[in-house]
Amino acid sequence: MEKLELIGKTLEEIETFMIENNQSKFRAKQVYNWIYLKSVNSFDKMSDLPLQARELLKERCIISSVILKEKQVSKDGTIKFLFELKDGNLIESVLMRFDNRANLTACISTQVGCPMGCSFCATAKLGFKRNLSTSEIIEQIFLIQAETGLKVTNIVYMGQGEPLLNFENLISSIKVFREQFQVGARRITVSTCGIIPKIKELAKLNFQSTLAISLHAPDNEKRTQIMPISAKYPFEELIDTLKSYTQTTGRRVTVEYVLMRDINDSIEDAKKLAFAISKLKSNVNLIIYNQNEKSPYKKPLKENILKFKYILEASGKKVTIRLERGSDIDAACGQLSSKFAK
Ligand code: SAH
């Protein structure tokens, strides 16, 4: 008989299991707390459960099916985790602590590989294997907490894959993070390269987490050259969809823009971008391109970064420059490229 996987289960579901197995209902709450509040990954450690209950759980359940294969720590304290899924596929997640803040941000994956084919991204080079299940998404946070003993306070869906192409599991994982893991909606960010119909669905759901959009170019022509998705969902239509999104949800979006030298970092690009998003309720997050040997793109020059930022700010936008984290261990944006299992 296949074992029941507990991660992702609600308290009610664990209660049902306990009752069906002649345990008292209140044992379920203990198991629930061990998993979600203490991130304990072994029934033996559930010390307030009677031995017989622990034996039953060991026989009939597993906590999580994903296993931690490897952990790399960067000079800046960023940790990259390599996880192996039940079918042998590999995914990566990253844990970051930003200076002077108590926040711990985990960056998680939603797919094995990625189908979007953005020309500058290392994950794209892997191609696409499959969507992650809801529990495979959740287990990344669970295992990071179990491994480090720390509580993740912020979650960004910015790892491998396109979250909006795994829509149902994205939404159900967010529900678990909010309800079981007690992470507030506002501390969750979903990043997308712009799947228009799914952004409309998010609006209908009155999505209250932050939506970040990987724009990376100031117009459709440039965008299509580096992001094939723009041929299917054009730039102007994307901006219009985002405008309606902000109206429906009342939430500002984050425009992400990876600056690449001589590709999209000129003064003209900045002016065009400022104009394109002038009526979009948004903040801008500039990302400095992380170079990798598989790609010809380069980091922008420092002075171009500052000019670019200045032009957007002069147009009235709030602009932040994303701190580069973990690039020495290939854990920075666009560097997640775990090989699949053979
Ligand atoms: N597919 C989603 C989620 C991935 S988020 C999306 O496109 O938004 C990862 C972010 O890192 C995206 O904004 C992506 O465009 C960006 N990125 C990819 N390669 C990068 C690189 N080499 N340097 C900096 N950012 C990169």
mmCIF file of C-alpha atoms and ligand atoms in Angstrom:
data_model
loop_
_atom_site.group_PDB
_atom_site.id
_atom_site.type_symbol
_atom_site.label_atom_id
_atom_site.label_comp_id
_atom_site.label_asym_id
_atom_site.label_seq_id
_atom_site.Cartn_x
_atom_site.Cartn_y
_atom_site.Cartn_z
ATOM 1 C CA MET A 1 0.000 0.000 0.000
ATOM 2 C CA GLU A 2 1.298 3.429 -0.865
ATOM 3 C CA LYS A 3 2.146 5.489 2.168
ATOM 4 C CA LEU A 4 0.215 8.629 2.932
ATOM 5 C CA GLU A 5 2.316 11.731 2.414
ATOM 6 C CA LEU A 6 1.661 14.142 5.253
ATOM 7 C CA ILE A 7 3.232 17.297 3.903
ATOM 8 C CA GLY A 8 0.522 19.585 2.556
ATOM 9 C CA LYS A 9 -2.253 17.852 4.499
ATOM 10 C CA THR A 10 -4.617 19.977 6.542
ATOM 11 C CA LEU A 11 -5.276 19.389 10.207
ATOM 12 C CA GLU A 12 -8.672 17.905 9.309
ATOM 13 C CA GLU A 13 -7.071 15.437 6.915
ATOM 14 C CA ILE A 14 -4.556 14.296 9.519
ATOM 15 C CA GLU A 15 -7.394 13.994 12.048
ATOM 16 C CA THR A 16 -9.339 11.779 9.673
ATOM 17 C CA PHE A 17 -6.310 9.531 9.262
ATOM 18 C CA MET A 18 -5.788 9.308 13.024
ATOM 19 C CA ILE A 19 -9.423 8.526 13.737
ATOM 20 C CA GLU A 20 -9.547 5.875 11.006
ATOM 21 C CA ASN A 21 -6.558 4.266 12.685
ATOM 22 C CA ASN A 22 -8.075 4.292 16.155
ATOM 23 C CA GLN A 23 -5.961 7.112 17.472
ATOM 24 C CA SER A 24 -7.361 9.991 19.418
ATOM 25 C CA LYS A 25 -8.083 13.039 17.335
ATOM 26 C CA PHE A 26 -5.843 15.235 19.424
ATOM 27 C CA ARG A 27 -2.765 13.313 18.303
ATOM 28 C CA ALA A 28 -3.333 14.845 14.868
ATOM 29 C CA LYS A 29 -2.710 18.317 16.200
ATOM 30 C CA GLN A 30 0.595 17.147 17.682
ATOM 31 C CA VAL A 31 1.704 15.684 14.363
ATOM 32 C CA TYR A 32 0.547 18.854 12.606
ATOM 33 C CA ASN A 33 2.586 21.058 14.927
ATOM 34 C CA TRP A 34 5.699 18.902 14.553
ATOM 35 C CA ILE A 35 5.493 19.159 10.802
ATOM 36 C CA TYR A 36 4.418 22.731 10.237
ATOM 37 C CA LEU A 37 5.656 24.604 13.278
ATOM 38 C CA LYS A 38 8.781 22.636 14.102
ATOM 39 C CA SER A 39 9.622 21.274 10.628
ATOM 40 C CA VAL A 40 10.516 17.893 12.038
ATOM 41 C CA ASN A 41 11.282 15.339 9.355
ATOM 42 C CA SER A 42 11.260 12.144 11.415
ATOM 43 C CA PHE A 43 8.494 10.440 13.378
ATOM 44 C CA ASP A 44 11.071 9.380 15.977
ATOM 45 C CA LYS A 45 11.540 12.988 16.947
ATOM 46 C CA MET A 46 7.843 13.495 17.710
ATOM 47 C CA SER A 47 8.556 12.984 21.366
ATOM 48 C CA ASP A 48 5.118 13.706 22.786
ATOM 49 C CA LEU A 49 3.505 10.921 20.762
ATOM 50 C CA PRO A 50 3.238 7.463 22.321
ATOM 51 C CA LEU A 51 5.570 4.900 20.790
ATOM 52 C CA GLN A 52 2.688 2.957 19.317
ATOM 53 C CA ALA A 53 1.384 6.039 17.487
ATOM 54 C CA ARG A 54 4.844 6.728 16.117
ATOM 55 C CA GLU A 55 5.118 3.125 14.900
ATOM 56 C CA LEU A 56 1.773 3.423 13.153
ATOM 57 C CA LEU A 57 2.841 6.635 11.458
ATOM 58 C CA LYS A 58 6.134 5.132 10.341
ATOM 59 C CA GLU A 59 4.338 2.166 8.873
ATOM 60 C CA ARG A 60 1.573 4.021 7.084
ATOM 61 C CA CYS A 61 2.856 7.521 6.363
ATOM 62 C CA ILE A 62 5.804 9.479 5.137
ATOM 63 C CA ILE A 63 6.399 13.118 5.923
ATOM 64 C CA SER A 64 8.026 14.074 2.663
ATOM 65 C CA SER A 65 9.160 12.202 -0.425
ATOM 66 C CA VAL A 66 11.685 14.754 -1.659
ATOM 67 C CA ILE A 67 15.250 14.332 -0.420
ATOM 68 C CA LEU A 68 18.009 16.829 0.121
ATOM 69 C CA LYS A 69 20.940 15.799 -2.076
ATOM 70 C CA GLU A 70 23.364 18.645 -1.641
ATOM 71 C CA LYS A 71 23.741 21.967 0.084
ATOM 72 C CA GLN A 72 26.154 24.744 -0.898
ATOM 73 C CA VAL A 73 26.858 27.816 1.188
ATOM 74 C CA SER A 74 27.921 31.067 -0.472
ATOM 75 C CA LYS A 75 30.389 33.597 0.941
ATOM 76 C CA ASP A 76 27.434 35.915 1.550
ATOM 77 C CA GLY A 77 25.559 33.272 3.543
ATOM 78 C CA THR A 78 23.134 32.347 0.771
ATOM 79 C CA ILE A 79 22.437 28.616 0.703
ATOM 80 C CA LYS A 80 21.590 26.625 -2.406
ATOM 81 C CA PHE A 81 19.755 23.336 -1.978
ATOM 82 C CA LEU A 82 19.692 20.541 -4.516
ATOM 83 C CA PHE A 83 16.670 18.288 -4.073
ATOM 84 C CA GLU A 84 15.962 14.911 -5.585
ATOM 85 C CA LEU A 85 12.365 14.056 -6.401
ATOM 86 C CA LYS A 86 10.802 10.619 -6.146
ATOM 87 C CA ASP A 87 11.338 9.980 -9.870
ATOM 88 C CA GLY A 88 15.008 10.969 -9.687
ATOM 89 C CA ASN A 89 14.600 14.437 -11.191
ATOM 90 C CA LEU A 90 16.520 17.274 -9.569
ATOM 91 C CA ILE A 91 15.461 20.799 -8.637
ATOM 92 C CA GLU A 92 17.109 23.682 -6.809
ATOM 93 C CA SER A 93 15.980 26.207 -4.201
ATOM 94 C CA VAL A 94 17.819 29.085 -2.563
ATOM 95 C CA LEU A 95 17.682 30.595 0.924
ATOM 96 C CA MET A 96 18.773 34.212 1.345
ATOM 97 C CA ARG A 97 19.191 36.482 4.290
ATOM 98 C CA PHE A 98 19.420 40.175 3.584
ATOM 99 C CA ASP A 99 21.651 42.247 5.847
ATOM 100 C CA ASN A 100 20.103 44.037 8.807
ATOM 101 C CA ARG A 101 16.834 42.264 8.364
ATOM 102 C CA ALA A 102 15.284 39.413 10.207
ATOM 103 C CA ASN A 103 13.694 38.242 6.976
ATOM 104 C CA LEU A 104 14.653 34.926 5.521
ATOM 105 C CA THR A 105 13.629 34.603 1.909
ATOM 106 C CA ALA A 106 13.351 31.274 0.135
ATOM 107 C CA CYS A 107 13.351 31.124 -3.634
ATOM 108 C CA ILE A 108 11.529 28.018 -4.849
ATOM 109 C CA SER A 109 11.001 26.126 -8.095
ATOM 110 C CA THR A 110 7.702 25.135 -9.708
ATOM 111 C CA GLN A 111 8.884 22.992 -12.606
ATOM 112 C CA VAL A 112 11.701 20.615 -13.460
ATOM 113 C CA GLY A 113 13.547 22.758 -16.000
ATOM 114 C CA CYS A 114 11.611 25.441 -17.854
ATOM 115 C CA PRO A 115 9.839 25.611 -21.223
ATOM 116 C CA MET A 116 10.103 29.379 -21.780
ATOM 117 C CA GLY A 117 13.465 29.450 -23.570
ATOM 118 C CA CYS A 118 14.602 32.930 -22.521
ATOM 119 C CA SER A 119 17.939 33.378 -24.291
ATOM 120 C CA PHE A 120 19.847 34.694 -21.262
ATOM 121 C CA CYS A 121 18.730 32.203 -18.597
ATOM 122 C CA ALA A 122 20.679 29.107 -17.548
ATOM 123 C CA THR A 123 17.534 27.249 -16.473
ATOM 124 C CA ALA A 124 16.146 27.571 -20.002
ATOM 125 C CA LYS A 125 19.126 25.615 -21.322
ATOM 126 C CA LEU A 126 17.865 22.577 -19.433
ATOM 127 C CA GLY A 127 14.643 22.429 -21.401
ATOM 128 C CA PHE A 128 11.420 21.362 -19.744
ATOM 129 C CA LYS A 129 10.759 18.059 -18.000
ATOM 130 C CA ARG A 130 7.540 18.348 -15.994
ATOM 131 C CA ASN A 131 5.498 20.341 -13.509
ATOM 132 C CA LEU A 132 6.106 19.898 -9.793
ATOM 133 C CA SER A 133 3.247 18.549 -7.685
ATOM 134 C CA THR A 134 1.852 20.729 -4.919
ATOM 135 C CA SER A 135 3.708 18.734 -2.308
ATOM 136 C CA GLU A 136 6.990 18.951 -4.224
ATOM 137 C CA ILE A 137 6.608 22.740 -4.133
ATOM 138 C CA ILE A 138 5.801 22.757 -0.427
ATOM 139 C CA GLU A 139 8.528 20.304 0.515
ATOM 140 C CA GLN A 140 11.193 22.753 -0.613
ATOM 141 C CA ILE A 141 10.187 25.103 2.207
ATOM 142 C CA PHE A 142 9.643 22.278 4.654
ATOM 143 C CA LEU A 143 13.067 20.727 3.994
ATOM 144 C CA ILE A 144 14.857 24.090 4.077
ATOM 145 C CA GLN A 145 13.346 24.704 7.500
ATOM 146 C CA ALA A 146 14.061 21.159 8.664
ATOM 147 C CA GLU A 147 17.662 21.387 7.512
ATOM 148 C CA THR A 148 18.493 24.848 8.857
ATOM 149 C CA GLY A 149 16.224 24.984 11.898
ATOM 150 C CA LEU A 150 15.162 28.435 10.687
ATOM 151 C CA LYS A 151 11.724 29.794 9.877
ATOM 152 C CA VAL A 152 11.289 31.059 6.328
ATOM 153 C CA THR A 153 9.495 34.423 6.471
ATOM 154 C CA ASN A 154 9.264 35.285 2.764
ATOM 155 C CA ILE A 155 8.730 33.100 -0.268
ATOM 156 C CA VAL A 156 9.522 34.019 -3.855
ATOM 157 C CA TYR A 157 8.446 31.813 -6.757
ATOM 158 C CA MET A 158 11.560 32.719 -8.724
ATOM 159 C CA GLY A 159 13.374 29.424 -8.969
ATOM 160 C CA GLN A 160 13.269 27.022 -11.874
ATOM 161 C CA GLY A 161 10.217 27.008 -14.104
ATOM 162 C CA GLU A 162 7.305 29.249 -14.988
ATOM 163 C CA PRO A 163 4.875 29.312 -12.034
ATOM 164 C CA LEU A 164 1.842 30.363 -14.071
ATOM 165 C CA LEU A 165 2.198 27.292 -16.295
ATOM 166 C CA ASN A 166 1.728 25.158 -13.184
ATOM 167 C CA PHE A 167 -1.233 27.196 -12.085
ATOM 168 C CA GLU A 168 -3.297 24.849 -9.924
ATOM 169 C CA ASN A 169 -0.326 23.615 -7.942
ATOM 170 C CA LEU A 170 0.935 27.174 -7.570
ATOM 171 C CA ILE A 171 -2.366 28.276 -6.066
ATOM 172 C CA SER A 172 -2.746 25.262 -3.793
ATOM 173 C CA SER A 173 0.836 25.576 -2.555
ATOM 174 C CA ILE A 174 0.268 29.239 -1.695
ATOM 175 C CA LYS A 175 -2.816 28.213 0.266
ATOM 176 C CA VAL A 176 -0.729 25.759 2.292
ATOM 177 C CA PHE A 177 2.001 28.341 2.888
ATOM 178 C CA ARG A 178 -0.575 30.798 4.163
ATOM 179 C CA GLU A 179 -2.675 28.454 6.230
ATOM 180 C CA GLN A 180 -0.305 25.769 7.438
ATOM 181 C CA PHE A 181 3.058 27.526 7.384
ATOM 182 C CA GLN A 182 1.624 30.866 8.510
ATOM 183 C CA VAL A 183 3.359 32.960 5.860
ATOM 184 C CA GLY A 184 1.345 36.107 5.106
ATOM 185 C CA ALA A 185 0.057 36.674 1.557
ATOM 186 C CA ARG A 186 2.060 39.875 1.322
ATOM 187 C CA ARG A 187 5.266 37.988 2.009
ATOM 188 C CA ILE A 188 4.804 35.808 -1.046
ATOM 189 C CA THR A 189 5.875 36.903 -4.553
ATOM 190 C CA VAL A 190 5.136 35.085 -7.789
ATOM 191 C CA SER A 191 7.304 35.955 -10.769
ATOM 192 C CA THR A 192 6.130 35.304 -14.324
ATOM 193 C CA CYS A 193 7.426 35.930 -17.803
ATOM 194 C CA GLY A 194 3.919 37.007 -18.754
ATOM 195 C CA ILE A 195 1.348 34.270 -19.399
ATOM 196 C CA ILE A 196 -1.543 36.635 -20.132
ATOM 197 C CA PRO A 197 -4.560 34.296 -19.658
ATOM 198 C CA LYS A 198 -3.181 33.186 -16.302
ATOM 199 C CA ILE A 199 -2.602 36.756 -15.133
ATOM 200 C CA LYS A 200 -6.291 37.323 -15.888
ATOM 201 C CA GLU A 201 -7.148 34.282 -13.787
ATOM 202 C CA LEU A 202 -5.071 35.626 -10.914
ATOM 203 C CA ALA A 203 -7.018 38.877 -11.141
ATOM 204 C CA LYS A 204 -10.287 36.938 -10.956
ATOM 205 C CA LEU A 205 -9.012 35.192 -7.828
ATOM 206 C CA ASN A 206 -8.275 38.654 -6.422
ATOM 207 C CA PHE A 207 -4.715 37.528 -5.822
ATOM 208 C CA GLN A 208 -3.258 39.266 -2.779
ATOM 209 C CA SER A 209 0.363 38.196 -3.029
ATOM 210 C CA THR A 210 2.824 40.226 -5.088
ATOM 211 C CA LEU A 211 2.976 39.618 -8.810
ATOM 212 C CA ALA A 212 6.367 40.284 -10.388
ATOM 213 C CA ILE A 213 6.706 40.430 -14.114
ATOM 214 C CA SER A 214 9.944 39.599 -15.928
ATOM 215 C CA LEU A 215 9.766 42.363 -18.515
ATOM 216 C CA HIS A 216 13.451 42.785 -19.391
ATOM 217 C CA ALA A 217 12.856 44.907 -22.498
ATOM 218 C CA PRO A 218 11.191 48.233 -23.293
ATOM 219 C CA ASP A 219 9.211 47.094 -26.352
ATOM 220 C CA ASN A 220 7.940 44.036 -28.136
ATOM 221 C CA GLU A 221 10.654 43.899 -30.756
ATOM 222 C CA LYS A 222 13.493 43.750 -28.269
ATOM 223 C CA ARG A 223 11.574 41.523 -25.922
ATOM 224 C CA THR A 224 10.821 38.928 -28.587
ATOM 225 C CA GLN A 225 14.516 38.670 -29.383
ATOM 226 C CA ILE A 226 15.378 37.542 -25.879
ATOM 227 C CA MET A 227 12.046 36.130 -24.638
ATOM 228 C CA PRO A 228 10.217 33.958 -27.197
ATOM 229 C CA ILE A 229 7.021 34.133 -25.110
ATOM 230 C CA SER A 230 6.619 37.722 -26.294
ATOM 231 C CA ALA A 231 5.734 36.448 -29.775
ATOM 232 C CA LYS A 232 2.756 34.676 -28.267
ATOM 233 C CA TYR A 233 1.785 37.253 -25.641
ATOM 234 C CA PRO A 234 2.893 40.630 -27.002
ATOM 235 C CA PHE A 235 4.325 43.406 -24.911
ATOM 236 C CA GLU A 236 1.485 45.947 -25.284
ATOM 237 C CA GLU A 237 -1.172 43.378 -24.486
ATOM 238 C CA LEU A 238 0.840 42.284 -21.461
ATOM 239 C CA ILE A 239 1.044 45.831 -20.127
ATOM 240 C CA ASP A 240 -2.712 46.278 -20.668
ATOM 241 C CA THR A 241 -3.441 43.017 -18.871
ATOM 242 C CA LEU A 242 -1.283 44.157 -15.961
ATOM 243 C CA LYS A 243 -3.107 47.481 -15.813
ATOM 244 C CA SER A 244 -6.444 45.694 -15.442
ATOM 245 C CA TYR A 245 -4.842 43.370 -12.931
ATOM 246 C CA THR A 246 -3.802 46.266 -10.689
ATOM 247 C CA GLN A 247 -7.267 47.757 -10.983
ATOM 248 C CA THR A 248 -9.029 44.549 -10.005
ATOM 249 C CA THR A 249 -6.710 43.544 -7.180
ATOM 250 C CA GLY A 250 -5.706 46.998 -5.963
ATOM 251 C CA ARG A 251 -2.151 45.677 -5.846
ATOM 252 C CA ARG A 252 0.885 47.262 -7.425
ATOM 253 C CA VAL A 253 2.986 44.907 -9.568
ATOM 254 C CA THR A 254 6.763 44.642 -9.599
ATOM 255 C CA VAL A 255 8.447 45.124 -12.955
ATOM 256 C CA GLU A 256 11.646 43.086 -13.075
ATOM 257 C CA TYR A 257 14.248 44.187 -15.571
ATOM 258 C CA VAL A 258 17.541 42.342 -16.019
ATOM 259 C CA LEU A 259 20.120 44.798 -17.296
ATOM 260 C CA MET A 260 22.417 43.303 -19.938
ATOM 261 C CA ARG A 261 25.250 45.279 -21.461
ATOM 262 C CA ASP A 262 24.450 46.729 -24.917
ATOM 263 C CA ILE A 263 21.288 44.666 -25.097
ATOM 264 C CA ASN A 264 18.727 46.605 -23.072
ATOM 265 C CA ASP A 265 20.691 49.030 -20.878
ATOM 266 C CA SER A 266 20.854 52.234 -22.947
ATOM 267 C CA ILE A 267 19.394 55.606 -22.041
ATOM 268 C CA GLU A 268 16.929 55.181 -24.865
ATOM 269 C CA ASP A 269 15.828 51.823 -23.443
ATOM 270 C CA ALA A 270 15.296 53.432 -20.054
ATOM 271 C CA LYS A 271 13.202 56.237 -21.537
ATOM 272 C CA LYS A 272 11.108 53.817 -23.568
ATOM 273 C CA LEU A 273 10.558 51.626 -20.530
ATOM 274 C CA ALA A 274 9.584 54.575 -18.362
ATOM 275 C CA PHE A 275 7.028 55.590 -20.964
ATOM 276 C CA ALA A 276 5.672 52.048 -21.462
ATOM 277 C CA ILE A 277 4.968 51.544 -17.766
ATOM 278 C CA SER A 278 4.118 55.143 -16.886
ATOM 279 C CA LYS A 279 0.437 54.319 -16.404
ATOM 280 C CA LEU A 280 1.039 50.947 -14.790
ATOM 281 C CA LYS A 281 0.852 50.930 -10.985
ATOM 282 C CA SER A 282 4.265 49.413 -10.393
ATOM 283 C CA ASN A 283 7.639 49.453 -8.717
ATOM 284 C CA VAL A 284 10.737 48.558 -10.685
ATOM 285 C CA ASN A 285 13.311 46.015 -9.610
ATOM 286 C CA LEU A 286 16.508 46.245 -11.644
ATOM 287 C CA ILE A 287 18.531 43.045 -11.744
ATOM 288 C CA ILE A 288 22.158 43.079 -12.738
ATOM 289 C CA TYR A 289 22.796 40.293 -15.191
ATOM 290 C CA ASN A 290 24.541 37.298 -13.700
ATOM 291 C CA GLN A 291 27.004 36.032 -16.240
ATOM 292 C CA ASN A 292 27.366 32.342 -16.929
ATOM 293 C CA GLU A 293 29.689 30.548 -19.280
ATOM 294 C CA LYS A 294 26.852 29.188 -21.418
ATOM 295 C CA SER A 295 25.667 32.610 -22.440
ATOM 296 C CA PRO A 296 27.208 35.507 -24.374
ATOM 297 C CA TYR A 297 25.499 38.262 -22.354
ATOM 298 C CA LYS A 298 27.431 40.598 -20.066
ATOM 299 C CA LYS A 299 26.830 42.666 -16.958
ATOM 300 C CA PRO A 300 26.039 46.345 -17.596
ATOM 301 C CA LEU A 301 28.588 49.026 -16.754
ATOM 302 C CA LYS A 302 28.084 50.622 -13.380
ATOM 303 C CA GLU A 303 27.408 54.070 -14.819
ATOM 304 C CA ASN A 304 24.712 52.681 -17.109
ATOM 305 C CA ILE A 305 22.980 51.061 -14.169
ATOM 306 C CA LEU A 306 22.864 54.370 -12.346
ATOM 307 C CA LYS A 307 21.664 56.295 -15.399
ATOM 308 C CA PHE A 308 18.987 53.716 -16.049
ATOM 309 C CA LYS A 309 17.797 53.917 -12.461
ATOM 310 C CA TYR A 310 17.843 57.697 -12.502
ATOM 311 C CA ILE A 311 15.686 57.949 -15.628
ATOM 312 C CA LEU A 312 13.051 55.646 -14.179
ATOM 313 C CA GLU A 313 13.085 57.511 -10.879
ATOM 314 C CA ALA A 314 12.754 60.825 -12.647
ATOM 315 C CA SER A 315 9.617 59.420 -14.281
ATOM 316 C CA GLY A 316 8.161 58.851 -10.826
ATOM 317 C CA LYS A 317 8.868 55.166 -10.261
ATOM 318 C CA LYS A 318 10.222 53.640 -7.102
ATOM 319 C CA VAL A 319 13.291 51.679 -8.229
ATOM 320 C CA THR A 320 15.349 49.132 -6.351
ATOM 321 C CA ILE A 321 18.432 47.310 -7.514
ATOM 322 C CA ARG A 322 18.268 43.659 -6.604
ATOM 323 C CA LEU A 323 21.171 42.596 -4.434
ATOM 324 C CA GLU A 324 23.165 39.867 -6.027
ATOM 325 C CA ARG A 325 23.148 36.798 -3.821
ATOM 326 C CA GLY A 326 25.036 33.551 -4.018
ATOM 327 C CA SER A 327 26.600 34.058 -7.442
ATOM 328 C CA ASP A 328 29.781 32.269 -6.316
ATOM 329 C CA ILE A 329 27.760 29.067 -5.947
ATOM 330 C CA ASP A 330 25.576 29.666 -9.043
ATOM 331 C CA ALA A 331 22.571 30.402 -6.868
ATOM 332 C CA ALA A 332 21.781 33.848 -8.259
ATOM 333 C CA CYS A 333 18.905 34.708 -10.618
ATOM 334 C CA GLY A 334 19.049 32.709 -13.804
ATOM 335 C CA GLN A 335 21.846 30.453 -12.605
ATOM 336 C CA LEU A 336 19.789 27.505 -11.384
ATOM 337 C CA SER A 337 20.662 24.716 -13.744
ATOM 338 C CA SER A 338 20.707 21.414 -11.890
ATOM 339 C CA LYS A 339 21.072 18.580 -14.318
ATOM 340 C CA PHE A 340 18.162 16.165 -14.540
ATOM 341 C CA ALA A 341 18.525 12.587 -13.522
ATOM 342 C CA LYS A 342 19.667 10.338 -16.322
HETATM 343 N N1 SAH B 1 9.757 31.998 -15.050
HETATM 344 C C1 SAH B 1 9.514 33.022 -14.059
HETATM 345 C C2 SAH B 1 10.204 32.729 -12.756
HETATM 346 C C3 SAH B 1 11.730 32.782 -12.816
HETATM 347 S S1 SAH B 1 12.264 34.127 -11.876
HETATM 348 C C4 SAH B 1 9.880 34.359 -14.616
HETATM 349 O O1 SAH B 1 10.320 34.414 -15.759
HETATM 350 O O2 SAH B 1 9.673 35.376 -13.976
HETATM 351 C C5 SAH B 1 13.932 34.241 -12.290
HETATM 352 C C6 SAH B 1 14.275 35.647 -12.721
HETATM 353 O O3 SAH B 1 15.666 35.729 -13.027
HETATM 354 C C7 SAH B 1 13.521 36.046 -13.977
HETATM 355 O O4 SAH B 1 13.185 37.400 -13.913
HETATM 356 C C8 SAH B 1 14.581 35.812 -15.022
HETATM 357 O O5 SAH B 1 14.324 36.511 -16.209
HETATM 358 C C9 SAH B 1 15.822 36.298 -14.315
HETATM 359 N N2 SAH B 1 17.079 35.837 -14.901
HETATM 360 C C10 SAH B 1 17.275 34.812 -15.739
HETATM 361 N N3 SAH B 1 18.584 34.695 -16.048
HETATM 362 C C11 SAH B 1 19.216 35.668 -15.382
HETATM 363 C C12 SAH B 1 20.577 36.048 -15.267
HETATM 364 N N4 SAH B 1 21.528 35.374 -15.886
HETATM 365 N N5 SAH B 1 20.875 37.107 -14.495
HETATM 366 C C13 SAH B 1 19.902 37.767 -13.813
HETATM 367 N N6 SAH B 1 18.611 37.433 -13.866
HETATM 368 C C14 SAH B 1 18.269 36.406 -14.644
#
